[in-house]
Coordinates of C-alpha atoms in Angstrom, one line a residue:
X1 CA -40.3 -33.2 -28.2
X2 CA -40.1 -29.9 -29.3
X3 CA -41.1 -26.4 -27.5
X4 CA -44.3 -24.8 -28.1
X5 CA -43.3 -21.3 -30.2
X6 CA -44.3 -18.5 -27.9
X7 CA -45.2 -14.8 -29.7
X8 CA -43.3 -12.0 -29.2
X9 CA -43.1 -8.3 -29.5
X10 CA -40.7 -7.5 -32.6
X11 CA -38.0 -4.9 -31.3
X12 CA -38.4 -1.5 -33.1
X13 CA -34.5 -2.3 -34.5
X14 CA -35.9 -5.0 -36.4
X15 CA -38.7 -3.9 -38.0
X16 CA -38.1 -2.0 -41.4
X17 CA -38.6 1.3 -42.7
X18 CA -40.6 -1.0 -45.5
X19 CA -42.6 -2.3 -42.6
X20 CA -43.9 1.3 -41.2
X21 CA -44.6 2.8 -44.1
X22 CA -45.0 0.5 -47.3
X23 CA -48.8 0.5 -48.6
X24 CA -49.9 -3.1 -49.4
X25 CA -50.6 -3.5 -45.4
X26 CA -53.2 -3.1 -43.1
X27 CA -50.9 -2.8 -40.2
X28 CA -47.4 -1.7 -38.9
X29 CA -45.4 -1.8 -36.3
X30 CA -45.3 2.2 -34.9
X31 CA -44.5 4.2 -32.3
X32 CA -46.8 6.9 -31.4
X33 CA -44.1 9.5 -33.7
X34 CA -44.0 6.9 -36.2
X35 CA -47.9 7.1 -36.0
X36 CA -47.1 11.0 -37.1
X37 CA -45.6 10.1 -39.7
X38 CA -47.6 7.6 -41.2
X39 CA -50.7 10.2 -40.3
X40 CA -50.2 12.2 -43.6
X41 CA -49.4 9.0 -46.0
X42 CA -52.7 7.8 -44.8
X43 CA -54.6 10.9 -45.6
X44 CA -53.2 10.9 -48.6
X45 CA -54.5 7.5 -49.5
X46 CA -57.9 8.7 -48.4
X47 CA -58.0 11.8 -50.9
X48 CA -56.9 9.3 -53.3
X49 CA -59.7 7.0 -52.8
X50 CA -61.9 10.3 -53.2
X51 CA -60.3 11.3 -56.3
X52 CA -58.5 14.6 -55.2
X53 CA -55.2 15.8 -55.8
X54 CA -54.2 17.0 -52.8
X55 CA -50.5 17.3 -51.1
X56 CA -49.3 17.7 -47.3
X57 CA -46.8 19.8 -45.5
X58 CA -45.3 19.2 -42.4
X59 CA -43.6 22.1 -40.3
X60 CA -42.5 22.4 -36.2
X61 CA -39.9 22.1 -34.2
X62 CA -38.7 19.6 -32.0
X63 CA -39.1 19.0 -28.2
X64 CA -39.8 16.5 -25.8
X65 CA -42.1 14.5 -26.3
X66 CA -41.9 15.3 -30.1
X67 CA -38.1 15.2 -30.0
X68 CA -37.3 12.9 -33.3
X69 CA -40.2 13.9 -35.7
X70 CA -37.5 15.7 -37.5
X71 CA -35.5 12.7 -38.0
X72 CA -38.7 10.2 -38.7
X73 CA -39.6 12.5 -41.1
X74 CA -36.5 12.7 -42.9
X75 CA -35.8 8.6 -42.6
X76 CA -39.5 8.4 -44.4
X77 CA -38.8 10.9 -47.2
X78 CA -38.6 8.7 -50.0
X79 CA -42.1 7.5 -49.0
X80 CA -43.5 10.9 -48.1
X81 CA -42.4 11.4 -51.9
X82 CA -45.0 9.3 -52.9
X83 CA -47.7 11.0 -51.4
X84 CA -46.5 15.1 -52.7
X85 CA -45.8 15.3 -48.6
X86 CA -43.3 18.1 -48.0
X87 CA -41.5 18.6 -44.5
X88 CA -39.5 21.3 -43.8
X89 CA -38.8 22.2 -40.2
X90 CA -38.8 25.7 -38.8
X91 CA -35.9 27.6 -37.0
X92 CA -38.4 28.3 -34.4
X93 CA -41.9 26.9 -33.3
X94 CA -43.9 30.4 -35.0
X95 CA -42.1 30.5 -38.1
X96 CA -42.9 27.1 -38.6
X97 CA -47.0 27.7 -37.7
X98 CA -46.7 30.4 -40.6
X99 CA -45.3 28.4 -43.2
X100 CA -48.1 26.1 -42.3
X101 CA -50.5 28.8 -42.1
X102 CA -49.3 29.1 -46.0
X103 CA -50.2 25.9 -47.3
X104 CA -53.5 26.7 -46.5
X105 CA -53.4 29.4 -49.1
X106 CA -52.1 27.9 -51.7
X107 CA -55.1 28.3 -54.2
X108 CA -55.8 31.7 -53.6
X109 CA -52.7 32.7 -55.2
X110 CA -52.4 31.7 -59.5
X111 CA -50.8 28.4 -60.3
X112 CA -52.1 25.8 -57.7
X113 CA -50.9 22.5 -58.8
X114 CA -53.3 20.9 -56.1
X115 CA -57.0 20.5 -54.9
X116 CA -55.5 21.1 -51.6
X117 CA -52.5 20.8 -49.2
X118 CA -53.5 19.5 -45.4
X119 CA -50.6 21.0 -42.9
X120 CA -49.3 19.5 -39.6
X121 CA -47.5 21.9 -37.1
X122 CA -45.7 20.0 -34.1
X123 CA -43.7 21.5 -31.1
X124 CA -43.4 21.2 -27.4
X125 CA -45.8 23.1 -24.9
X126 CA -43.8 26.4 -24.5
X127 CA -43.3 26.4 -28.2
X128 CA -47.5 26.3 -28.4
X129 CA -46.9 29.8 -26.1
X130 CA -44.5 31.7 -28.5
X131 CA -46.7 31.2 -31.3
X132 CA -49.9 32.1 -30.0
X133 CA -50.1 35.5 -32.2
X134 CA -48.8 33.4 -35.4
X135 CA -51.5 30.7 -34.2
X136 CA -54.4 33.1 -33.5
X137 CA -54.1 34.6 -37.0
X138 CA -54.3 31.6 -39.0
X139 CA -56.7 30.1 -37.3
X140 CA -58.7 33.1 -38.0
X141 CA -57.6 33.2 -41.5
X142 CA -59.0 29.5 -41.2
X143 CA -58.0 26.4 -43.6
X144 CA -58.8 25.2 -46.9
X145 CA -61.7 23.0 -48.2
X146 CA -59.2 20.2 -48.9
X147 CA -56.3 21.2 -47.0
X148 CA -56.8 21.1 -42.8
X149 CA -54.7 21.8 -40.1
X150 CA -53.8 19.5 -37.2
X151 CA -51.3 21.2 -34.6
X152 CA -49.6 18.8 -32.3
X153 CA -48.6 19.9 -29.2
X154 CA -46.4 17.6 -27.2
X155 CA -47.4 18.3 -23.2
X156 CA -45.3 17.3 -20.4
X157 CA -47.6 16.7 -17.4
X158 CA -44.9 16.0 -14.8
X159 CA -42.2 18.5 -15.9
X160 CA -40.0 15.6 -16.7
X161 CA -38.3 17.3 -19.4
X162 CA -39.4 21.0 -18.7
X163 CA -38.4 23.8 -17.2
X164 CA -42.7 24.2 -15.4
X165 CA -45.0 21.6 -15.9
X166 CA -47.1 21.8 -19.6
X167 CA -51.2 22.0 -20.1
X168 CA -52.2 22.9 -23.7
X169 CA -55.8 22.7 -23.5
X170 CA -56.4 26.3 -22.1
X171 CA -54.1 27.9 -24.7
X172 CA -55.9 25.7 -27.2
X173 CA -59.2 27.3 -26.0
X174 CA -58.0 31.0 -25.7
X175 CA -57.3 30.5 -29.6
X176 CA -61.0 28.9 -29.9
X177 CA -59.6 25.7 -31.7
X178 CA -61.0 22.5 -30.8
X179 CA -58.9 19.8 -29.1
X180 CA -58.4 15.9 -29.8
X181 CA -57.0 13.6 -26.9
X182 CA -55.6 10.6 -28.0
X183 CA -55.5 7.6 -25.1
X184 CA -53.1 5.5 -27.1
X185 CA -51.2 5.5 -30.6
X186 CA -54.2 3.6 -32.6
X187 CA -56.4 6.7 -31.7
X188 CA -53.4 9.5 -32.5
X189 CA -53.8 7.8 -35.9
X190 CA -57.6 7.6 -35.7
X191 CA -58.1 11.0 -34.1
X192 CA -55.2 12.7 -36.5
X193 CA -57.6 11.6 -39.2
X194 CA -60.5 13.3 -37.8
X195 CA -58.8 16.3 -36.9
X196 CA -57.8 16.6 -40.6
X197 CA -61.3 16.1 -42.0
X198 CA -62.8 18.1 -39.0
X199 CA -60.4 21.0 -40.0
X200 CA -61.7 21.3 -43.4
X201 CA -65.0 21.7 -42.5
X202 CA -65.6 23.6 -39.8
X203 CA -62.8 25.8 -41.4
X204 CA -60.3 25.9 -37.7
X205 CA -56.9 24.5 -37.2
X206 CA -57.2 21.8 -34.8
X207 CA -55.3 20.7 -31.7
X208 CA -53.6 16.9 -31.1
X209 CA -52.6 16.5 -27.8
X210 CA -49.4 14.2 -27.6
X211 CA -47.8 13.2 -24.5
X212 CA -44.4 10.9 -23.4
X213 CA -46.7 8.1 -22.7
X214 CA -48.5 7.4 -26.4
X215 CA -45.5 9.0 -28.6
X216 CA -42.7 6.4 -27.2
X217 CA -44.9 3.4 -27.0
X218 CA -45.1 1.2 -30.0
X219 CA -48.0 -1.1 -30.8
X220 CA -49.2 -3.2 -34.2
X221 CA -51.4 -0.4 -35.3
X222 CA -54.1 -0.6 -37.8
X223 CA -53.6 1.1 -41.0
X224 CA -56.1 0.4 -43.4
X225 CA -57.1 4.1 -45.2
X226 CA -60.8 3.2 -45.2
X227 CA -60.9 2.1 -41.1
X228 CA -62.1 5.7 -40.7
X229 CA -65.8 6.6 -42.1
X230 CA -66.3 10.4 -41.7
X231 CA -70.0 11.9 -41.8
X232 CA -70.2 15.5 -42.5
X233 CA -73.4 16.4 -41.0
X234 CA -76.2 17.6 -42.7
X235 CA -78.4 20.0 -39.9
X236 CA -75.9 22.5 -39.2
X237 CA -75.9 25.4 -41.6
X238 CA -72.9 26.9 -42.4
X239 CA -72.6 30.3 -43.9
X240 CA -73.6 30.7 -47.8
X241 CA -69.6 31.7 -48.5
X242 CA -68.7 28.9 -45.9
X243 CA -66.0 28.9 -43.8
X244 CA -62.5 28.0 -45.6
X245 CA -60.0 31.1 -45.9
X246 CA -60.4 33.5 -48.7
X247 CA -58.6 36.6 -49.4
X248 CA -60.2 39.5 -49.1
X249 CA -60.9 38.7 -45.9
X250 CA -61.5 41.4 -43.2
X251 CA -60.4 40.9 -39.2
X252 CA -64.3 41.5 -38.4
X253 CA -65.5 39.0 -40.8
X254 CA -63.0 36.5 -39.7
X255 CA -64.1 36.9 -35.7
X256 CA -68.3 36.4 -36.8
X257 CA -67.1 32.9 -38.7
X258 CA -64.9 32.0 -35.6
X259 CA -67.5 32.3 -33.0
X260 CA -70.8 32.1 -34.9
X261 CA -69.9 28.9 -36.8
X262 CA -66.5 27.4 -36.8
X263 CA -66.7 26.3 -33.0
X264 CA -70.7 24.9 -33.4
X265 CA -69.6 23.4 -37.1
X266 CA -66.7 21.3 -35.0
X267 CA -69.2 20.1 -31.9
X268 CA -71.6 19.1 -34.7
X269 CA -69.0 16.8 -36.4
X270 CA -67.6 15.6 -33.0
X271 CA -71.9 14.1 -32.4
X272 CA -72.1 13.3 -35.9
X273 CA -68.8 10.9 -36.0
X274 CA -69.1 9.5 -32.7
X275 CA -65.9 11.0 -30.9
X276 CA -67.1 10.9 -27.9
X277 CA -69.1 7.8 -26.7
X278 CA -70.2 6.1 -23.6
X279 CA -67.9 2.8 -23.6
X280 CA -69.7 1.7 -20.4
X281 CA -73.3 1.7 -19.1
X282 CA -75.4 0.6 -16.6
X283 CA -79.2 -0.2 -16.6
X284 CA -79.6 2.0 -13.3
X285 CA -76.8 4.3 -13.3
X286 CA -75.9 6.5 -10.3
X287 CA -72.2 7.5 -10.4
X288 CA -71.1 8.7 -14.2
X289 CA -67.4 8.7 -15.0
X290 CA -66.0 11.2 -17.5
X291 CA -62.5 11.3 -18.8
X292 CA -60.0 11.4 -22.1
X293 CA -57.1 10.4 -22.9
X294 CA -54.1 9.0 -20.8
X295 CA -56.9 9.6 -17.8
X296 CA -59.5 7.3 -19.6
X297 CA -56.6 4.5 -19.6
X298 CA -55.7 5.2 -16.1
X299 CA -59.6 4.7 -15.5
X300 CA -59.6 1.2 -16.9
X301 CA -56.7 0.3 -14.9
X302 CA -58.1 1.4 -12.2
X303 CA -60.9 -0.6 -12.9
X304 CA -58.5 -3.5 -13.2
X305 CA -57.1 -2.9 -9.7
X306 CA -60.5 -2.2 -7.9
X307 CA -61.9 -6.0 -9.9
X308 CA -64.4 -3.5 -11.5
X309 CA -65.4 -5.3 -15.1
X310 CA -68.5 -4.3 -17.0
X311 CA -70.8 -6.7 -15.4
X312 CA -70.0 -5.4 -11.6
X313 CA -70.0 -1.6 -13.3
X314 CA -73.4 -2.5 -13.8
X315 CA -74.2 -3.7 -10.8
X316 CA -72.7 -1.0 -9.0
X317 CA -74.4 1.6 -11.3
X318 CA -71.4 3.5 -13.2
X319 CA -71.3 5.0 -16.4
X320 CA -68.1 5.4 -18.4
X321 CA -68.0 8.4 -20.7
X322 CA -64.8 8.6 -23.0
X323 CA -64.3 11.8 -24.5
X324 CA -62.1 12.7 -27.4
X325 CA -62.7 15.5 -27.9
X326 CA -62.2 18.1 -24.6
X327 CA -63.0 21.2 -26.3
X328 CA -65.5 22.2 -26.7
X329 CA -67.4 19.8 -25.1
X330 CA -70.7 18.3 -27.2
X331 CA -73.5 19.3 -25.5
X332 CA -75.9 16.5 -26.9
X333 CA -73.7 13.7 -26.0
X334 CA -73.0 15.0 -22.5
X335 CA -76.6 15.1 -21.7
X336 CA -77.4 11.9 -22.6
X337 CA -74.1 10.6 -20.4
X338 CA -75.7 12.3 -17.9
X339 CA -79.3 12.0 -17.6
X340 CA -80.5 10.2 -14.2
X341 CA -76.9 10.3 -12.4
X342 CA -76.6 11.2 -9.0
X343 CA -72.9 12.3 -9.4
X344 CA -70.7 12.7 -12.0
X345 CA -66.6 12.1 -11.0
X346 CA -64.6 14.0 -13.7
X347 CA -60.8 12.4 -14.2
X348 CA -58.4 14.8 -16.5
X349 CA -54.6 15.7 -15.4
X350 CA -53.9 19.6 -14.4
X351 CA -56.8 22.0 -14.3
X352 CA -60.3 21.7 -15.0
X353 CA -61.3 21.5 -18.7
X354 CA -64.1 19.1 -19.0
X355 CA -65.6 20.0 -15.8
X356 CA -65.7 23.4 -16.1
X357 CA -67.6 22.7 -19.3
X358 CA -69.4 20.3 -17.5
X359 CA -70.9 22.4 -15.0
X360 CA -71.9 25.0 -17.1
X361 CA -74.0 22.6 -19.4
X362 CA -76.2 21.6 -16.5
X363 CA -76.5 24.5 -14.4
X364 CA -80.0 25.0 -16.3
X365 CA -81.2 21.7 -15.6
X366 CA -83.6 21.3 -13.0
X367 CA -82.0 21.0 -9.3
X368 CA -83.4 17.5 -8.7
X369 CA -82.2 16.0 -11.8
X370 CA -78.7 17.8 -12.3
X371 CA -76.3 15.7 -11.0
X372 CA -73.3 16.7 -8.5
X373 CA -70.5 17.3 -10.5
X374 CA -66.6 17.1 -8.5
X375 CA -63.2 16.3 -9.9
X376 CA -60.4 18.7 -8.9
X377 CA -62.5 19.2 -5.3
X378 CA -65.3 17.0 -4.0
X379 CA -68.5 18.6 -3.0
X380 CA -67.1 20.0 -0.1
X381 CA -64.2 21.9 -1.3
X382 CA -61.7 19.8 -0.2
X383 CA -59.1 17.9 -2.6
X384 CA -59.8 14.9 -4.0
X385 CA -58.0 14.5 -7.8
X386 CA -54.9 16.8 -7.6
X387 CA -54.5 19.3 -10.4
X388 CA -50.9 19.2 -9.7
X389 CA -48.3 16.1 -11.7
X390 CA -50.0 13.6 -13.0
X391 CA -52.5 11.3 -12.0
X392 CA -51.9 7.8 -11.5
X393 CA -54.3 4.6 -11.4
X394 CA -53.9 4.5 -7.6
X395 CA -54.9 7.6 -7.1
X396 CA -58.0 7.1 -9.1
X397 CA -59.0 3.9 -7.7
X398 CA -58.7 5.6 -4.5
X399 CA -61.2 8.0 -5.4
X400 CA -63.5 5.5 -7.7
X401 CA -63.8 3.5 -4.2
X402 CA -64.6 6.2 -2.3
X403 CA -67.8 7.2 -4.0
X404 CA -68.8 4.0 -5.0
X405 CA -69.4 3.2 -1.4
X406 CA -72.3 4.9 -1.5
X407 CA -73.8 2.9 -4.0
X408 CA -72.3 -0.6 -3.2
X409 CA -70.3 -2.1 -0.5
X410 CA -67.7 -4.6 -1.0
X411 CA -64.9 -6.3 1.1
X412 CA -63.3 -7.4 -2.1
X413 CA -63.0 -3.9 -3.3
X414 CA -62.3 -2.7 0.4
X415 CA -59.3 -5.2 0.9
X416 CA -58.1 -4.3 -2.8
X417 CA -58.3 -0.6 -1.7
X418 CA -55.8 -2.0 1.6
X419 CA -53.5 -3.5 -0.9
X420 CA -52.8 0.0 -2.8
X421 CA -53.2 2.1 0.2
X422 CA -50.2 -0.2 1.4
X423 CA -48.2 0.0 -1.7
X424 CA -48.2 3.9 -1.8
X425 CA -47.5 3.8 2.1
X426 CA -44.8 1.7 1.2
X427 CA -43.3 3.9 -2.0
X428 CA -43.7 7.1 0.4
X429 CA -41.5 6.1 3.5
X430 CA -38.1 8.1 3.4
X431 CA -35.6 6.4 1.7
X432 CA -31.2 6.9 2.4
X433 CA -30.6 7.6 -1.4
X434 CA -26.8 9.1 -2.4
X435 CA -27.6 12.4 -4.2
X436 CA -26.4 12.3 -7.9
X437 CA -27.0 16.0 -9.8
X438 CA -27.4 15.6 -14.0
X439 CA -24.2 16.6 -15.3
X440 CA -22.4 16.6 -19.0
X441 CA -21.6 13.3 -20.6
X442 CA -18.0 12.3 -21.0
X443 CA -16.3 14.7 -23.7
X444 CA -18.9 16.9 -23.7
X445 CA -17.7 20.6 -24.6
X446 CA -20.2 21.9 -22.3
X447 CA -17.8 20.7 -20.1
X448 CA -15.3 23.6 -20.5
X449 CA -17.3 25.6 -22.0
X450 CA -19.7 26.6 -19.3
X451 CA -16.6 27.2 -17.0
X452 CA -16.4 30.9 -16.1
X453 CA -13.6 32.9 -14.1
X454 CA -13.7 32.3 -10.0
X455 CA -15.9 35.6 -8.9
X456 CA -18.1 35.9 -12.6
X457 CA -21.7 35.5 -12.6
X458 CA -22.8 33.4 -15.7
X459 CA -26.8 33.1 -16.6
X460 CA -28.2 29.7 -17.5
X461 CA -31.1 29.3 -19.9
X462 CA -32.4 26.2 -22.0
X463 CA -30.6 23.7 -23.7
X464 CA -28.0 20.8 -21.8
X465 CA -26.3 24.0 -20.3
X466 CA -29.7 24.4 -18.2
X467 CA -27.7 21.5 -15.7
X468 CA -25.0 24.4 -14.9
X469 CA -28.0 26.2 -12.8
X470 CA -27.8 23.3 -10.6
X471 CA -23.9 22.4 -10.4
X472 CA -21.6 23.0 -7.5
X473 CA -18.6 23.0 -10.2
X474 CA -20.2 25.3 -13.3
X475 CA -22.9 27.6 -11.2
X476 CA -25.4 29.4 -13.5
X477 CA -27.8 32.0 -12.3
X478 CA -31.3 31.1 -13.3
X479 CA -32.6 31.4 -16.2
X480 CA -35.4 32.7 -18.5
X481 CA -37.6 31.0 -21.5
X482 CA -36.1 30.1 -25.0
X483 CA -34.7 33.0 -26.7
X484 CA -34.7 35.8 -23.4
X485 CA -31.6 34.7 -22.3
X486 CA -29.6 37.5 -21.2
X487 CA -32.4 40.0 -21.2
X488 CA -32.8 39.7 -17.5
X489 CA -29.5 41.6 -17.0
X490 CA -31.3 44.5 -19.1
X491 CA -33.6 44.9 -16.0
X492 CA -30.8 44.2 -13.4
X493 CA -28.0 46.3 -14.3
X494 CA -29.0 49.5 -13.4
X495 CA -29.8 48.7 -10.0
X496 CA -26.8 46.8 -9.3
X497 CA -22.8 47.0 -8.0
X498 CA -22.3 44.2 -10.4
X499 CA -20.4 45.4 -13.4
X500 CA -20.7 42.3 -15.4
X501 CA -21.9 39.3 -16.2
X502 CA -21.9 36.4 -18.7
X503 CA -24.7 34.7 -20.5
X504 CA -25.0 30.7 -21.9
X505 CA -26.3 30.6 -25.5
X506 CA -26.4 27.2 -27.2
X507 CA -25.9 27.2 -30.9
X508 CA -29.5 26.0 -31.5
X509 CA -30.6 28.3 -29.0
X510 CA -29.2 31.4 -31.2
X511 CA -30.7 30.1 -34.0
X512 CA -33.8 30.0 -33.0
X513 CA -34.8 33.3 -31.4
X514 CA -31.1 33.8 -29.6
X515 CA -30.0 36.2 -31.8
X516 CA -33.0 38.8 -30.9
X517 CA -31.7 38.8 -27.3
X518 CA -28.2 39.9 -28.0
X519 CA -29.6 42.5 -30.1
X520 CA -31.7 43.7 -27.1
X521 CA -28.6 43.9 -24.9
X522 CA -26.3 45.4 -27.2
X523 CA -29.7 48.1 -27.9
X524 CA -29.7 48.4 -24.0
X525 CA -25.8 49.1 -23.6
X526 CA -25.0 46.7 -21.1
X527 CA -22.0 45.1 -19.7
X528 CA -22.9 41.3 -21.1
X529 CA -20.3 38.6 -22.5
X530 CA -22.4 36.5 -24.0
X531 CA -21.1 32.7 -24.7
X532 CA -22.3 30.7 -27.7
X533 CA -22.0 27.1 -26.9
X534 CA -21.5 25.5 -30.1
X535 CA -22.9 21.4 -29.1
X536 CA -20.6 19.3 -32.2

């Protein structure tokens, strides 16, 4: 008798280059950077379909969590061929957003070969920081009618791989560029396609969050070019000379199209494609639920853990609103999530984005019909989902219980509440754990190198050589953001008995925005030796 064959997941060893990115298939095999790669290829297809000749070009820099688009991208090139998709990655996260910015202006200058060329920017958090005056301009400048930009800015939540814990969305919003939230990698595919159509027609670049969790899982994703069916709406009116970049173009002009029409054009194609949607409802509901993202999967566990499934959601009363896009928040949508709710919970990691927005979309309603709006604080001012880490499942079913006892008691819920209560009881008691510092890999020149003379001062800064600011063997003093290092002692030596000092500098490091600060300190005089660390 022979066994039943049982599926499995294919390993991402054994699935091909072929199998990711070949075009006879509706799905593949990806990982949420695969996803990024794939994202242009399938836009491609789609202006294809539609009978334009249009190209892509790909520019950022790597970082946690988008640490091996670089290398995807160059593994693909012989299929990114194919589809007249150009990468080449900047030397630093601003220099990148401006060649990017470029391909946007491709057919105001004599000679296009192409209808259009859609960009994609990526880079870590702090890289979204140093390019905010490169960002701000060509958003302004705005995108082309077939081109679009999507800027993909890897956040780290937890500060797992930081040197302060990364939120884009406000940075996102200071530039007035709307913001897409993908909750797995299906919808950084989905969403990626949006943002690109989105882009060229309300004329702004537009934000795609990524995070650790969606860009190193892998799932059989859907691929098909035509499983996205965009509606450009038809009530908003949009400026006779429209919105796309032109040259000449003056600063004045380019403000009254970013805040008269760009940011209503993109709320108007969020309601008109459906991006944000109530998943659940209830024929009487009290308590609405409104989240994106990683948060509206943490939700559903939560959900999972509490034995909360769409019939006892309705029972209860709840309302599930799943929003993808954060900012700016659609005001038609919203209302209709909320109309005839008691109380609206809002679940999003770090501070207020949604609920801020929230809040300020019902203050006119009357008082007995606006709902009580809490998140970060309940109605009391007291905590209740921390703006601090992440969030977890257990946190939020914690919180989901505690309201929803007002509407519907439950000793199954109650004991189910016990069991995760117990579990993070359990997780929190003090353990006896041996204390094991990061430190260099075996043969690692950083080794050696970061060894300086018994009595020296050396400064740390970012790169592998950031683990000397915490080792007994190597010390490093502190240390700044990408590209100050050394700069500090500008401000310091003055004041100081210290005569000297040394500074770490990795290789890439100095080639990215390194080289500025030793020009600083050998402007400012100082006594600096600084040390290039060249990682081979």
């Amino acid at each position: 008798m022979t066994s039943p064959k049982v599926a499995t997941t294919p390993k991402l060893a054994d699935v091909s280059l072929d199998d990711k990115y070949k075009l006879d298939q509706t799905k593949a095999y990806l990982t949420g950077i695969e996803a990024l790669v794939r994202l242009p290829i399938l836009q491609h297809q789609r202006d294809q379909e539609r009978g334009l000749n249009t190209a892509g070009f790909v520019s950022g820099y790597r970082g946690s969590p988008l640490g091996t688009v670089d290398q995807s991208m160059w593994k693909a090139k012989k299929y990114l061929d194919k589809h007249n998709i150009t990468f080449v990655p900047g030397i630093n996260e601003d220099l990148a957003a401006t060649a990017v910015r470029g391909s946007q202006e491709v057919g105001l200058l004599p000679g296009s070969k192409f209808d259009g060329v859609f960009g994609m920017w990526y880079g870590k958090g702090p890289g979204l920081d140093r390019s905010l005056d490169a960002f701000r301009h060509a958003n302004a400048a705005g995108t082309s009618k077939f081109g679009g930009v999507l800027a993909v800015v890897g956040d780290d939540h937890g500060c797992k791989s930081s040197t302060y814990p990364y939120q884009s969305e406000h940075v996102f919003m200071s530039l007035s560029m709307p913001i897409l939230a993908p909750a797995n990698v299906q919808e950084v595919l989905d969403l990626g396609i949006y943002g690109w159509e989105m882009s060229r027609y309300c004329g702004s670049w537009v934000g795609l969050k990524a995070i650790t969790e969606n860009m190193d899982s892998a799932i059989s994703a859907e691929i098909n070019p035509g499983r996205i069916n965009i509606k450009i709406p038809e009530s908003f009116k949009l400026p006779e000379d429209g919105v796309n970049v032109r040259w000449p173009d003056s600063p004045l002009a380019q403000e009254e199209r970013l805040n008269k029409f760009k940011i209503y054009a993109a709320r108007v194609f969020a309601l008109e494609n459906d991006l944000n949607r109530i998943v659940i409802n209830s024929p009487d509901a009290k308590l609405g639920i409104i989240t994106s993202g990683k948060s509206y999967l943490d939700v559903m566990q939560a959900f999972d853990d509490l034995g909360i499934d769409e019939e006892l959601a309705a029972e209860i009363g709840i309302r599930v609103y799943k929003v993808g896009m954060p900012w700016p928040l659609e005001p038609v949508k919203t209302h209709e999530f909320a109309d005839g709710l008691d109380e609206i919970l809002v679940v999003e990691e770090k501070r207020s984005v949604m609920e801020d927005q929230l809040t300020g979309q019902l203050y006119n309603w009357p008082v007995d019909k606006r709902p009580r709006v809490i998140g970060e604080y309940d109605e009391h001012g007291h905590d209740l989902l921390t703006n601090l880490a992440e969030l977890t499942p257990a946190m939020i079913a914690r919180v989901i219980a505690q309201r929803v006892d007002k509407y519907f008691t439950s000793k199954t819920m109650q004991k189910r509440v016990e069991f995760i209560n117990r579990k993070e009881r359990k997780l929190a008691k003090p353990r006896k754990v041996s204390e094991r510092n990061a430190m260099y890999c075996s043969g690692c020149p950083h080794n050696t190198s970061t060894a300086v003379p018994d009595g020296s001062i050396a400064g740390g800064g970012i790169g592998c050589h950031y683990m000397s600011t915490t080792s007994k063997n190597r010390p490093a003093h502190n240390f700044t953001h990408m590209g100050g290092e050394g700069v500090t002692w500008t401000g310091i030596a003055p004041f100081t008995e210290t005569k000297h000092m040394f500074q770490n500098l990795g290789d890439g490091t100095y080639f990215h925005s390194g080289i500025l600060a030793i020009r600083q300190s050998v402007a400012s005089g100082v006594n600096i030796t600084y040390k290039i660390l060249y990682n081979d």
